[in-house]
Tab-separated table of C-alpha atoms in Angstrom:
chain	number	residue	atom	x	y	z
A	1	UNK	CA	-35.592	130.406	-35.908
A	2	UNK	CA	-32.800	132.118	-34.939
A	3	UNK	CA	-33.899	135.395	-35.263
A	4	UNK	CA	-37.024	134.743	-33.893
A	5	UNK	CA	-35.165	133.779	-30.188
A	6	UNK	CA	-33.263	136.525	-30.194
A	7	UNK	CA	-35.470	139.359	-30.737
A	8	UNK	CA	-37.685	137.363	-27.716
A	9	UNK	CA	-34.404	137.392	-25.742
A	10	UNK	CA	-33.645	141.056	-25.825
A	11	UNK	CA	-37.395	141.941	-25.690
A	12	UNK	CA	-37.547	139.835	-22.701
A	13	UNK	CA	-34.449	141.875	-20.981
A	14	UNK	CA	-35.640	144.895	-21.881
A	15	UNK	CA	-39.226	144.552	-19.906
A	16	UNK	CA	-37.282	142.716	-16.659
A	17	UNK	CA	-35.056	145.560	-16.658
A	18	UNK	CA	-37.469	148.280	-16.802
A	19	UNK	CA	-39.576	146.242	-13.927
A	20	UNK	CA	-36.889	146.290	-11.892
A	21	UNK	CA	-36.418	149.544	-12.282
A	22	UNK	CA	-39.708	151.093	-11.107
A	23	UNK	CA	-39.761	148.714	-8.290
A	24	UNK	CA	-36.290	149.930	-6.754
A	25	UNK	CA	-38.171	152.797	-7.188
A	26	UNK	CA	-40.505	152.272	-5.331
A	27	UNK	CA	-38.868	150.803	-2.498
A	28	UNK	CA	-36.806	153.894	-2.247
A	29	UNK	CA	-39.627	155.935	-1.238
A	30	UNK	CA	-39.975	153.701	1.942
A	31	UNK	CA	-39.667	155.263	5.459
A	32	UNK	CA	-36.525	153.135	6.195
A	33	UNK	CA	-34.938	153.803	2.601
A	34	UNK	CA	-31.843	156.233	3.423
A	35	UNK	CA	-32.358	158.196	0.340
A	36	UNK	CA	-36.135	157.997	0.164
A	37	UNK	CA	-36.758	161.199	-2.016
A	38	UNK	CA	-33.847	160.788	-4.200
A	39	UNK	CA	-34.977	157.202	-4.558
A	40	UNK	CA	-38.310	158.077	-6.007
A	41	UNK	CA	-37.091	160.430	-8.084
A	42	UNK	CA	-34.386	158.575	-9.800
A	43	UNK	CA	-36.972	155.619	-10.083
A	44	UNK	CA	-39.288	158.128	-11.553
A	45	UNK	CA	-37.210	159.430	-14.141
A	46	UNK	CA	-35.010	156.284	-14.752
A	47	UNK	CA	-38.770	154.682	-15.820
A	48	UNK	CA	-40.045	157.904	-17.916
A	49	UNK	CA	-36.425	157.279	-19.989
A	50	UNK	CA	-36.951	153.825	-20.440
A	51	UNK	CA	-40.510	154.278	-22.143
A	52	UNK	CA	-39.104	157.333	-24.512
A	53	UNK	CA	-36.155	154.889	-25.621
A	54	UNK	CA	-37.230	154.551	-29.319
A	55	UNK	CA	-37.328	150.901	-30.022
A	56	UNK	CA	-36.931	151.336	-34.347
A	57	UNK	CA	-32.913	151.863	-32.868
A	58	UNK	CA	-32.505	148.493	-31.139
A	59	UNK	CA	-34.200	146.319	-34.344
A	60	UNK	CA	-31.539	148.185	-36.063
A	61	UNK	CA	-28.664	146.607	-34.477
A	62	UNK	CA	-29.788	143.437	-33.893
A	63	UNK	CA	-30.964	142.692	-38.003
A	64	UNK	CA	-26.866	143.983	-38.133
A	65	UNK	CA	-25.800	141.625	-35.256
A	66	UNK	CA	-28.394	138.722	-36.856
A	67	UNK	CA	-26.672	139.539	-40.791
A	68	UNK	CA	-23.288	139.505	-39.447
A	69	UNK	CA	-24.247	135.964	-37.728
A	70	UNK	CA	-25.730	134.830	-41.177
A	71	UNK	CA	-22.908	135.849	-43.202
A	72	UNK	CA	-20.267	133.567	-40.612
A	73	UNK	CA	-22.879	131.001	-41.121
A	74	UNK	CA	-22.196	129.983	-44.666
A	75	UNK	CA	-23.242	127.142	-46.395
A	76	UNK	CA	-20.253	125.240	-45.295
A	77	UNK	CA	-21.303	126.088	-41.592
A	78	UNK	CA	-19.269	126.904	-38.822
A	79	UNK	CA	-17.601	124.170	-38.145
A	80	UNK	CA	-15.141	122.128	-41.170
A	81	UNK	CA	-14.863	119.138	-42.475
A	82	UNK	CA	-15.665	115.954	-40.363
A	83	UNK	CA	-16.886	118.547	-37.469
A	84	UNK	CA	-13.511	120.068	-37.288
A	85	UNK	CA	-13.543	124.113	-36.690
A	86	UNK	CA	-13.150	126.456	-39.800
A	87	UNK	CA	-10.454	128.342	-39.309
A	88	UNK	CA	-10.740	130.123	-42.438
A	89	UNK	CA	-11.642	134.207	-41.612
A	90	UNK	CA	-15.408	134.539	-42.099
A	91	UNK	CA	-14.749	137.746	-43.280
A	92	UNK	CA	-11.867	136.516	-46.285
A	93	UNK	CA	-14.492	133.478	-47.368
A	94	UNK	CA	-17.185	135.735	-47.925
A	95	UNK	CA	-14.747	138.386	-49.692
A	96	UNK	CA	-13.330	135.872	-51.955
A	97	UNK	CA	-16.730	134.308	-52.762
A	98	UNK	CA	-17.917	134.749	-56.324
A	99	UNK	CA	-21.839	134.396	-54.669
A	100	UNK	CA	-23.859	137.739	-55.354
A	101	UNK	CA	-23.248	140.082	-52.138
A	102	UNK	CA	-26.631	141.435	-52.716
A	103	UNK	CA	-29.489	139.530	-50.449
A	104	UNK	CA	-31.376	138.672	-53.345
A	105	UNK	CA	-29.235	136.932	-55.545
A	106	UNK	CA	-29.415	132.977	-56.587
A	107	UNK	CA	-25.525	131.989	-55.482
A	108	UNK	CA	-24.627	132.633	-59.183
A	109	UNK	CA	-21.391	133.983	-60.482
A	110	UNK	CA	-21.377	137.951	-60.346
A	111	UNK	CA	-21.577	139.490	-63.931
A	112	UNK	CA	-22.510	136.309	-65.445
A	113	UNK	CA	-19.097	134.932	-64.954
A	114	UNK	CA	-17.468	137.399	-66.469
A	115	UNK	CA	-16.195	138.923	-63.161
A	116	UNK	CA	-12.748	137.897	-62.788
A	117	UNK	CA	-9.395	139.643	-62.461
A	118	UNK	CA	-8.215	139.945	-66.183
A	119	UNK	CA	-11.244	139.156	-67.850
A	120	UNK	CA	-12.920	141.805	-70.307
A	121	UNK	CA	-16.146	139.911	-71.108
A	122	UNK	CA	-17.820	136.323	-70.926
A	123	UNK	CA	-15.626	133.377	-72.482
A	124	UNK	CA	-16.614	133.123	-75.804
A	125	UNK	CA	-18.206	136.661	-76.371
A	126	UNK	CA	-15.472	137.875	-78.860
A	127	UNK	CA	-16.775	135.297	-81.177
A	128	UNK	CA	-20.315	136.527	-81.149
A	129	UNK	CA	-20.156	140.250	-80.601
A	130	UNK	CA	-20.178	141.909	-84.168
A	131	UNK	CA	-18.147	145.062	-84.584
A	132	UNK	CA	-20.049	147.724	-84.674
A	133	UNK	CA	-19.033	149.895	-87.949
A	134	UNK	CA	-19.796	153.609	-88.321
A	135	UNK	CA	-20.071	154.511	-92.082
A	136	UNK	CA	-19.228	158.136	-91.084
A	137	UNK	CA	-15.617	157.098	-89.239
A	138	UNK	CA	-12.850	158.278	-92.311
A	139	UNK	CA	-11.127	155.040	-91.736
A	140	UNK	CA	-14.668	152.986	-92.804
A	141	UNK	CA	-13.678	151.099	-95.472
A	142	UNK	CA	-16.370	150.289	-97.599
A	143	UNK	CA	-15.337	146.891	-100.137
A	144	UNK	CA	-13.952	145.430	-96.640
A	145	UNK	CA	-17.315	146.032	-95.173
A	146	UNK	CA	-19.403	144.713	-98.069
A	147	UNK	CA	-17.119	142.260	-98.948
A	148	UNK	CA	-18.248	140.564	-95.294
A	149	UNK	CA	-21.952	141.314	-95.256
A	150	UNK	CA	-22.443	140.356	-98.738
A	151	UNK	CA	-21.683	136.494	-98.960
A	152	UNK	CA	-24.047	134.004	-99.958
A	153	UNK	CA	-22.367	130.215	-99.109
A	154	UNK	CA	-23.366	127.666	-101.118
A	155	UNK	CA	-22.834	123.542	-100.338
A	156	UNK	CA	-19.728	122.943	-102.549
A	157	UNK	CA	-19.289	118.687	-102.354
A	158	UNK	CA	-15.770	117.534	-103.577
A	159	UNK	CA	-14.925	115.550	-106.464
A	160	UNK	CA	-12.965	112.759	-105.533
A	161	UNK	CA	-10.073	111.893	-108.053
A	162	UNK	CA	-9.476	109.249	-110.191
A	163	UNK	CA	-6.873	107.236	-107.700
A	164	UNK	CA	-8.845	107.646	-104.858
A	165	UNK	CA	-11.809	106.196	-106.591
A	166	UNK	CA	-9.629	103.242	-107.605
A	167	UNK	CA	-8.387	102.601	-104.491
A	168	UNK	CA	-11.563	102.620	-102.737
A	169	UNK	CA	-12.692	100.125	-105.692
A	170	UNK	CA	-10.188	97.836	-104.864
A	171	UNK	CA	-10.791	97.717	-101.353
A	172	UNK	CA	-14.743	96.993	-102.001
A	173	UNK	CA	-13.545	93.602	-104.944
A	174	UNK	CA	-11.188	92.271	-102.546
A	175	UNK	CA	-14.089	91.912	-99.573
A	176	UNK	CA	-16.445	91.116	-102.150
A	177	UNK	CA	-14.053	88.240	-102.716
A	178	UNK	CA	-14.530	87.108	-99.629
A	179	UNK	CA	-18.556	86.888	-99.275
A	180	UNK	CA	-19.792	87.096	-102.991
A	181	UNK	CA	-22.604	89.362	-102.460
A	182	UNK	CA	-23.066	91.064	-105.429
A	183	UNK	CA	-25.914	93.351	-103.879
A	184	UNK	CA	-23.619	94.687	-101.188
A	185	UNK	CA	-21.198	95.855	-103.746
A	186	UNK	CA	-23.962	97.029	-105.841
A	187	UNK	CA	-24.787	99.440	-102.261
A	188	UNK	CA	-20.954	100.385	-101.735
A	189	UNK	CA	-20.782	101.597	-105.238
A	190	UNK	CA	-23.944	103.534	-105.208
A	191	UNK	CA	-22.658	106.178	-103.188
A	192	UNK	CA	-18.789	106.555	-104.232
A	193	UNK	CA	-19.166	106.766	-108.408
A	194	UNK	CA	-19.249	110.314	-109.672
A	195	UNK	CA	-21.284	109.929	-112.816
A	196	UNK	CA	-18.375	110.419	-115.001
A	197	UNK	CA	-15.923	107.192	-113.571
A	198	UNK	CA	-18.295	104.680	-114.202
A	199	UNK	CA	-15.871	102.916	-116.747
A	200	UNK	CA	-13.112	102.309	-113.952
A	201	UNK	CA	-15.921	99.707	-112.373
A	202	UNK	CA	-15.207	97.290	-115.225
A	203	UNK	CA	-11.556	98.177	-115.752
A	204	UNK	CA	-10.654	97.767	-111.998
A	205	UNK	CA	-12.460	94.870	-111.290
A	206	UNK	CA	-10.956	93.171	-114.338
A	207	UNK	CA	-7.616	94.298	-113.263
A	208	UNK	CA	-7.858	93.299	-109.907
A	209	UNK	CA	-8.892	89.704	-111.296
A	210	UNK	CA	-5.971	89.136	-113.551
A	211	UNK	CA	-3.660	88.739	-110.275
A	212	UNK	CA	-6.337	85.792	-108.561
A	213	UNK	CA	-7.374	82.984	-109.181
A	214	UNK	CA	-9.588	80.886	-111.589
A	215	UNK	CA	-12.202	81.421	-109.091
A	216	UNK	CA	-12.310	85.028	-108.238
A	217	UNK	CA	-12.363	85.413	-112.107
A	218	UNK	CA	-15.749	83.652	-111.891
A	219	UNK	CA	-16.898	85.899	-109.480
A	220	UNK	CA	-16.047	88.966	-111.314
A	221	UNK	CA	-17.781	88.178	-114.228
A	222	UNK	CA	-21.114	87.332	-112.274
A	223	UNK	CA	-20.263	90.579	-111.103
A	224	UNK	CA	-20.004	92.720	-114.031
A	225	UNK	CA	-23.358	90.594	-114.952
A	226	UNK	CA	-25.229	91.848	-111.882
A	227	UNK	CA	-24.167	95.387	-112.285
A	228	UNK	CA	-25.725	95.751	-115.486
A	229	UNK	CA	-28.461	98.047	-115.443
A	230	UNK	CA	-28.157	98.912	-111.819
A	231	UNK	CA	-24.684	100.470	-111.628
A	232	UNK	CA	-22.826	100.534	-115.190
A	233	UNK	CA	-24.409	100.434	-118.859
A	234	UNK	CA	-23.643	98.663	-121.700
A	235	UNK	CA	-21.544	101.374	-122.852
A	236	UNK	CA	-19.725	101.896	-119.694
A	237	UNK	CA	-18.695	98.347	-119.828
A	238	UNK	CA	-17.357	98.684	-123.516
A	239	UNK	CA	-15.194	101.907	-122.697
A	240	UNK	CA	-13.949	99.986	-119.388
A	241	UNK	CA	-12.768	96.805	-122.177
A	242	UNK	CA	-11.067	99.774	-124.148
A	243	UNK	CA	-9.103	101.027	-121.302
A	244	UNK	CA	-8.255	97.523	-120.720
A	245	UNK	CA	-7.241	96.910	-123.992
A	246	UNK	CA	-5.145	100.266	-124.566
A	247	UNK	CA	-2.900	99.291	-121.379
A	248	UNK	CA	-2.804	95.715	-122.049
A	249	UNK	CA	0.916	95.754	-123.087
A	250	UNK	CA	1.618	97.263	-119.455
A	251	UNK	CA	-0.722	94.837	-118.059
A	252	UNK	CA	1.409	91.611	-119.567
A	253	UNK	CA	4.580	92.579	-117.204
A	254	UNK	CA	2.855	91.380	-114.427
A	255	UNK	CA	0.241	88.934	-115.868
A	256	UNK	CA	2.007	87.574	-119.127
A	257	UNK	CA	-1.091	85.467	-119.726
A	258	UNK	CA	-2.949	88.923	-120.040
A	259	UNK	CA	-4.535	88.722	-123.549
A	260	UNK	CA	-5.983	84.936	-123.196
A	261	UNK	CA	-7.618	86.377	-120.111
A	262	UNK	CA	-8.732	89.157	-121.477
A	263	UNK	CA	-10.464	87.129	-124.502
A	264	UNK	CA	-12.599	85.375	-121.934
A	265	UNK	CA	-13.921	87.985	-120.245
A	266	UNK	CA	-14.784	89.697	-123.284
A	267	UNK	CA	-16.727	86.442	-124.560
A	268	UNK	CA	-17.962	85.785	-121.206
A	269	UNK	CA	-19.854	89.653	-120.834
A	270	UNK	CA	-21.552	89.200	-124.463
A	271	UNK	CA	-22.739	85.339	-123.788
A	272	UNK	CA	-24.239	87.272	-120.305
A	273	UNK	CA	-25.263	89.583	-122.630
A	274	UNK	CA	-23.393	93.060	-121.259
A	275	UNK	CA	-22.028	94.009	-124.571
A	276	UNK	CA	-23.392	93.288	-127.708
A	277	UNK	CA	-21.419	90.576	-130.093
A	278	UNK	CA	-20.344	93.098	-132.694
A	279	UNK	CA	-17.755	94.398	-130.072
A	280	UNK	CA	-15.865	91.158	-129.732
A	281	UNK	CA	-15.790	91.018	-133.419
A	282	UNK	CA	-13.552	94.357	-134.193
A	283	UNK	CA	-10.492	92.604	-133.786
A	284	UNK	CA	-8.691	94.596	-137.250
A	285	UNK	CA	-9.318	97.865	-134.731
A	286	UNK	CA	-6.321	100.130	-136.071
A	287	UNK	CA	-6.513	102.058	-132.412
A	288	UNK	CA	-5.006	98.737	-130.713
A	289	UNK	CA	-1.679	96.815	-130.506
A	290	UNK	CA	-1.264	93.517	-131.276
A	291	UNK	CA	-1.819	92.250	-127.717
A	292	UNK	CA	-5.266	93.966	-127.910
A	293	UNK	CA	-5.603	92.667	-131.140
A	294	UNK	CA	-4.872	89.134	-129.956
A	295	UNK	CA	-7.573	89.239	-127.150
A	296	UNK	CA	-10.545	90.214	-129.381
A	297	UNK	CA	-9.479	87.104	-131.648
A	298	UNK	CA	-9.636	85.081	-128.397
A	299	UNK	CA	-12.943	86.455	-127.728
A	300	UNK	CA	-14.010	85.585	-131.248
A	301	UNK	CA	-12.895	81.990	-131.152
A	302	UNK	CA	-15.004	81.223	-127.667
A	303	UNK	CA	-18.009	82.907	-129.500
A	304	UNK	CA	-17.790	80.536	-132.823
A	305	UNK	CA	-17.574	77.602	-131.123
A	306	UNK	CA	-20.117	74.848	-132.047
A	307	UNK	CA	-21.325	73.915	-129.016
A	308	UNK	CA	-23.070	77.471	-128.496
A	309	UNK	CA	-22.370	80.369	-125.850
A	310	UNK	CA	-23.932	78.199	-123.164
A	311	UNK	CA	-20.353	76.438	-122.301
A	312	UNK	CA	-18.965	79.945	-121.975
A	313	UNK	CA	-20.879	80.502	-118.607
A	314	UNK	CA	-17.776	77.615	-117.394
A	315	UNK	CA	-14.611	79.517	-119.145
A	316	UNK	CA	-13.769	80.100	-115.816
A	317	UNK	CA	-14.716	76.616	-114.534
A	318	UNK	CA	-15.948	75.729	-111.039
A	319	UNK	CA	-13.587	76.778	-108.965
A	320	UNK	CA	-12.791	75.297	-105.205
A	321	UNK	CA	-15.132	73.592	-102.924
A	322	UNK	CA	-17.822	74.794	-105.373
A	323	UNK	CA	-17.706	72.036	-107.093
A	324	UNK	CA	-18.493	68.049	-106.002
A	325	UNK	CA	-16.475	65.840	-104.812
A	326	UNK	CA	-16.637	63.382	-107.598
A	327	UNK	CA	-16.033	66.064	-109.873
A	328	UNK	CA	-13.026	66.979	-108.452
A	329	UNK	CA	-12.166	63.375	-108.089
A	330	UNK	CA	-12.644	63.057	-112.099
A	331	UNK	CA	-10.596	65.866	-112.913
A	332	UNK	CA	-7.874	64.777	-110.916
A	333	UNK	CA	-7.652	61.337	-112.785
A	334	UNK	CA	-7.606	63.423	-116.369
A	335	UNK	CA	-4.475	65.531	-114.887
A	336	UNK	CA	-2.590	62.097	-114.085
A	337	UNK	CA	-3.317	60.703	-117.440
A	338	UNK	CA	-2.523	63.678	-119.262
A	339	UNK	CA	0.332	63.620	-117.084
A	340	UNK	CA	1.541	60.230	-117.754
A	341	UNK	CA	1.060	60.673	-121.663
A	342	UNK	CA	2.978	64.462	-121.761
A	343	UNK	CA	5.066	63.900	-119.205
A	344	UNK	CA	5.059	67.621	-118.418
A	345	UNK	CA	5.814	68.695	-114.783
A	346	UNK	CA	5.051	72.509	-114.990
A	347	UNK	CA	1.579	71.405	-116.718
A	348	UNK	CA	0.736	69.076	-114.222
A	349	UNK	CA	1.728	71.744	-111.488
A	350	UNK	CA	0.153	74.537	-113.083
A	351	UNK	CA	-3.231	72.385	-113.559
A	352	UNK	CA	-2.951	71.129	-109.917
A	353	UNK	CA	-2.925	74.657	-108.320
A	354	UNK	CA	-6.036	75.402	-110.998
A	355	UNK	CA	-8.010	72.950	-108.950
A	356	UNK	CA	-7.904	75.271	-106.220
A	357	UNK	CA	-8.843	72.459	-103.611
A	358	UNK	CA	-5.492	72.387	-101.491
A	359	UNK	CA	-7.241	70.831	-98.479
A	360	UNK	CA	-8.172	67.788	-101.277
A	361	UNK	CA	-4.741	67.025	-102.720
A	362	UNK	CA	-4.649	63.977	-100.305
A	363	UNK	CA	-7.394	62.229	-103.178
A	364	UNK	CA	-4.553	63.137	-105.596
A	365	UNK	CA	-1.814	61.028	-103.947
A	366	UNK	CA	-4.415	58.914	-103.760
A	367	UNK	CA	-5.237	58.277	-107.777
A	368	UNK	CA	-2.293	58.690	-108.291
A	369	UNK	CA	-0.748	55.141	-106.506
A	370	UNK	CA	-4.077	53.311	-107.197
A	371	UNK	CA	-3.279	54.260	-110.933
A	372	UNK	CA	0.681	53.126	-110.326
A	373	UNK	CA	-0.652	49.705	-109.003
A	374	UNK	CA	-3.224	49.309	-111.777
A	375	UNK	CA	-0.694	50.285	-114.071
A	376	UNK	CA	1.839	47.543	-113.248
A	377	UNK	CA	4.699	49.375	-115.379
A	378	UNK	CA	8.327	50.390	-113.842
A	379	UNK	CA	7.964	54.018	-116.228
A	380	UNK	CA	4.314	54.778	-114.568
A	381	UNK	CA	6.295	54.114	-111.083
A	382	UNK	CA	9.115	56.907	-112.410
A	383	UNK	CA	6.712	59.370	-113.673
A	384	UNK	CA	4.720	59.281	-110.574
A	385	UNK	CA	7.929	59.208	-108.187
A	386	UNK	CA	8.803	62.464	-109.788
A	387	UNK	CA	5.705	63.831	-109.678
A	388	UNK	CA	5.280	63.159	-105.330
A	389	UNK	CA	8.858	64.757	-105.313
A	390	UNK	CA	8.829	68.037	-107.543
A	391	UNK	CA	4.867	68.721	-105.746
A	392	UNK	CA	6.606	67.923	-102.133
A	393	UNK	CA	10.145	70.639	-103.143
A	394	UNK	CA	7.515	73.661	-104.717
A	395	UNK	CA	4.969	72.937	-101.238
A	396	UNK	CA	2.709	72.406	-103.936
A	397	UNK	CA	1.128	69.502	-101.979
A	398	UNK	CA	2.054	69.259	-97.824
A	399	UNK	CA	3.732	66.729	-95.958
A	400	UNK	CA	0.433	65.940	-94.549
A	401	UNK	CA	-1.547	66.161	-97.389
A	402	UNK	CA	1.021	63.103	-98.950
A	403	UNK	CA	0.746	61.168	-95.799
A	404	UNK	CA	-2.744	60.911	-95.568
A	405	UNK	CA	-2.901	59.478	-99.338
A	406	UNK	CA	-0.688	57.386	-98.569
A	407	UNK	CA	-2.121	56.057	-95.490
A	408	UNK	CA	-5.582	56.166	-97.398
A	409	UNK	CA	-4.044	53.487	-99.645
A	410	UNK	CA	-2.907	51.328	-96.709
A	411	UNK	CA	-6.604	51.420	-95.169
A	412	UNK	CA	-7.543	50.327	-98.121
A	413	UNK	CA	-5.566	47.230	-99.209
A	414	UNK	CA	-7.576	44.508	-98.411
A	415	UNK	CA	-9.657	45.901	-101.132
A	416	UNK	CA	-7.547	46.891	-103.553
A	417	UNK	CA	-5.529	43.419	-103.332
A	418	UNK	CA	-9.129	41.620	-104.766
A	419	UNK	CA	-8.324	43.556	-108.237
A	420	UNK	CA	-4.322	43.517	-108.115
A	421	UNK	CA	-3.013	40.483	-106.562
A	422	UNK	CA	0.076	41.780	-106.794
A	423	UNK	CA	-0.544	45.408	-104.873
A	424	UNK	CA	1.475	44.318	-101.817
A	425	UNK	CA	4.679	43.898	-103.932
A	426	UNK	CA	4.150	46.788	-106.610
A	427	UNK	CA	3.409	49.454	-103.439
A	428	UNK	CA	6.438	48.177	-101.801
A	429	UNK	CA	8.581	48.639	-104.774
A	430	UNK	CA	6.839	52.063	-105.130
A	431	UNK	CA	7.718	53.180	-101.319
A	432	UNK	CA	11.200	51.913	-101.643
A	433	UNK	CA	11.563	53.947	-104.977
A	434	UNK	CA	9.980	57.110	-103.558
A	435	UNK	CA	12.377	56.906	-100.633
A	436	UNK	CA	15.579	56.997	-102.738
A	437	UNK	CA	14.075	59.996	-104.778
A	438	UNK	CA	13.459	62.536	-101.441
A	439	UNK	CA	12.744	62.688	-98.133
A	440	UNK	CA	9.114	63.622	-98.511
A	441	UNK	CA	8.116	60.331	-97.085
A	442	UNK	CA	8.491	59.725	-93.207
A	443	UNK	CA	10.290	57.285	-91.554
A	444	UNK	CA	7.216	56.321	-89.957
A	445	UNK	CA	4.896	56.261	-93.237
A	446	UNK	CA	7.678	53.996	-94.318
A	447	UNK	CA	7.931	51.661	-91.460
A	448	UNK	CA	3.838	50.919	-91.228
A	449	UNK	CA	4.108	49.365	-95.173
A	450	UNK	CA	1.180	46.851	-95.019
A	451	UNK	CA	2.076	43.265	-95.853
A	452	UNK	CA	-0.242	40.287	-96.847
């Protein structure tokens, strides 16, 4: 559009001035003109110039006057930002630009980017441009040159080591501890075993089990029992047992018990039918110690027991909330009587943390006075006093774990009092006891003793 004007603008002078022209001419040649023949002639020849003026000259300068416009007229305009005036040389913004100069170009770097001060090629383009060799150059060298041209990669997938694979077991036992889903470890293990580790499954899972509980023990032989056939093979669970047994004497500085635990899981794969019985029946093996020795003849005494292999799927027993509550209960009462007849505080300790129901030991305290009230005996009081006190100094059972039996007991008086007439007197004697032996009774357990 702005083109357009301004050719019609200078067109438009052009023809008014040349009209103008021929009529001063004209009026020169009047009678009362003081130059009249000049005038004429002037008018004559300043109108014959006018019409030889070759009009291919005046496009010329005015597509230079229009391209010198449209080069100050950039795409940030004439004026700034926010209408403010550029004061930036129209002539230094275009020079600096890195737009093509040319008319036809797209507003693209010049040279591809490549352009710059400094710059011998594109970014990147030393990566990608191959040297260009010339077999007849005396410095060619030829073994450098095949040595690059000729190479044929292949897919080269590392090994990973024996440690790594261990530690990576470890990691997937001790979650599988936590959610006992056998198929998920069964997934994990799918795509970490190199075909030749295979026996570490059984000997790190074992290993890992000697150091928990009664429980997690269970769960690794339902483990090794689900990963029969899918992961490991029979034989692969025999060499892990050898490893086992070949380290067991290292094995017994942490886990003393190591043999006896051993023997069970030995006894417990062939009654889930892993390995066959023959194995657990090699105890005179001359390549074994005496501790390995020693857990084979476990193994063979669980196996020639009378009742059959179907109690060895409990060698482990139920462990923790698995199991009912009136089973729990039951077992609890065969600890105290045991208890009361050995009179064996580490047994009785070492069978109460077996139960692996610390959020139950409250039914403990529990049995435990109903039995001392039943029992009506000054020794049962003793045994039992000594028994709150060395579970409340080894944490064994908490403060409120013994308050809550105890209160249990108090709820339960008017109950209790129909079968022991004399409960109020025996549980007063009992508290009064207790409270000489320790301080693991409160003052306020002490001062809300019931009374008839």
């Amino acid at each position: 559009m702005d083109l357009a004007s301004e050719n019609d603008k200078q067109n438009g002078a052009a023809e008014h001035h040349g009209r103008n022209g021929v009529a001063s001419g004209g009026e020169g040649s009047g009678p009362g003109s003081p130059s009249s023949g000049e005038g004429s002639s002037k008018g004559a020849d300043g109108a014959e110039n006018l019409m030889k003026k070759p009009i291919g000259l005046l496009d010329d300068k005015l597509k230079k006057r229009v391209r010198k416009l449209s080069r100050s007229n950039s795409k940030d305009g004439v004026l700034g930002v926010a209408g403010t005036p550029n004061f930036v040389a129209p002539h230094r913004k275009w020079k600096n630009s890195r737009r093509s100069r040319n008319g036809y170009g797209r507003g693209l770097p010049k040279k591809g980017g490549a352009g710059r001060k400094g710059v011998w090629g594109k970014p990147g383009s030393e990566v990608y441009d191959e040297l260009d060799e010339d077999p007849d150059d005396p410095n060619f060298d030829i073994d450098a040159y095949n040595s690059t041209h000729n190479v044929e990669l292949k897919e080269i997938v590392p090994q990973p080591t024996e440690p790594e694979v261990v530690k990576k077991l470890e990691a997937i036992i001790l979650e599988y501890y936590e959610h006992g889903d056998t198929h998920e470890v069964a997934d994990a293990l799918d795509d970490l075993l190199p075909p030749g580790m295979k026996p570490l499954v059984t000997k790190t899972v074992v290993a890992v089990a000697f150091d928990h509980k009664q429980s997690q023990r269970e769960l690794t032989s339902v483990l090794i029992s689900d990963l029969y056939g899918r992961i490991v093979t029979r034989e692969d669970i025999c060499a892990g047992f050898d490893l086992l047994l070949a380290n067991l004497s290292d094995i017994m500085l942490d886990t003393p018990d190591a043999p006896h635990l051993m023997g069970n899981f030995i006894a417990r794969a062939v009654a889930d039918d892993c390995i066959p019985p023959k194995y657990a029946y090699q105890s005179d093996r001359e390549d074994l110690d005496q501790h390995g020795q020693s857990a084979l003849v476990r193994a063979t005494t669980l196996l020639s027991m009378h009742d059959g292999w179907g109690q060895l799927d409990n060698v482990w027993g139920v462990g923790g909330a698995l199991r009912p509550v009136q089973t729990i209960t039951q077992q609890m009462s065969y600890l105290l009587q045991e208890y009361l007849l050995s009179r064996d505080l580490s047994e009785a300790q070492r069978s109460i943390k077996e139960l692996e129901v610390p959020h139950f030991h409250h039914e403990l305290i529990y049995e435990a006075i109903i039995m001392t009230l039943e029992a009506f005996n000054e020794s049962t009081e003793v045994a039992m006093c000594e028994l709150f006190s060395i579970l409340d100094s080894t944490c064994i059972v908490t403060p409120e774990q013994m308050e809550q039996g105890f209160r249990r007991v108090y709820e339960d008086m008017t109950d209790i009092v129909l079968d022991i007439p004399l409960a109020y007197s025996i549980l007063d004697r009992f508290i009064q006891r207790c409270q000489r032996a320790g301080s693991f009774l409160s003052e306020a357990l002490i001062r809300d003793i019931p009374t008839r």
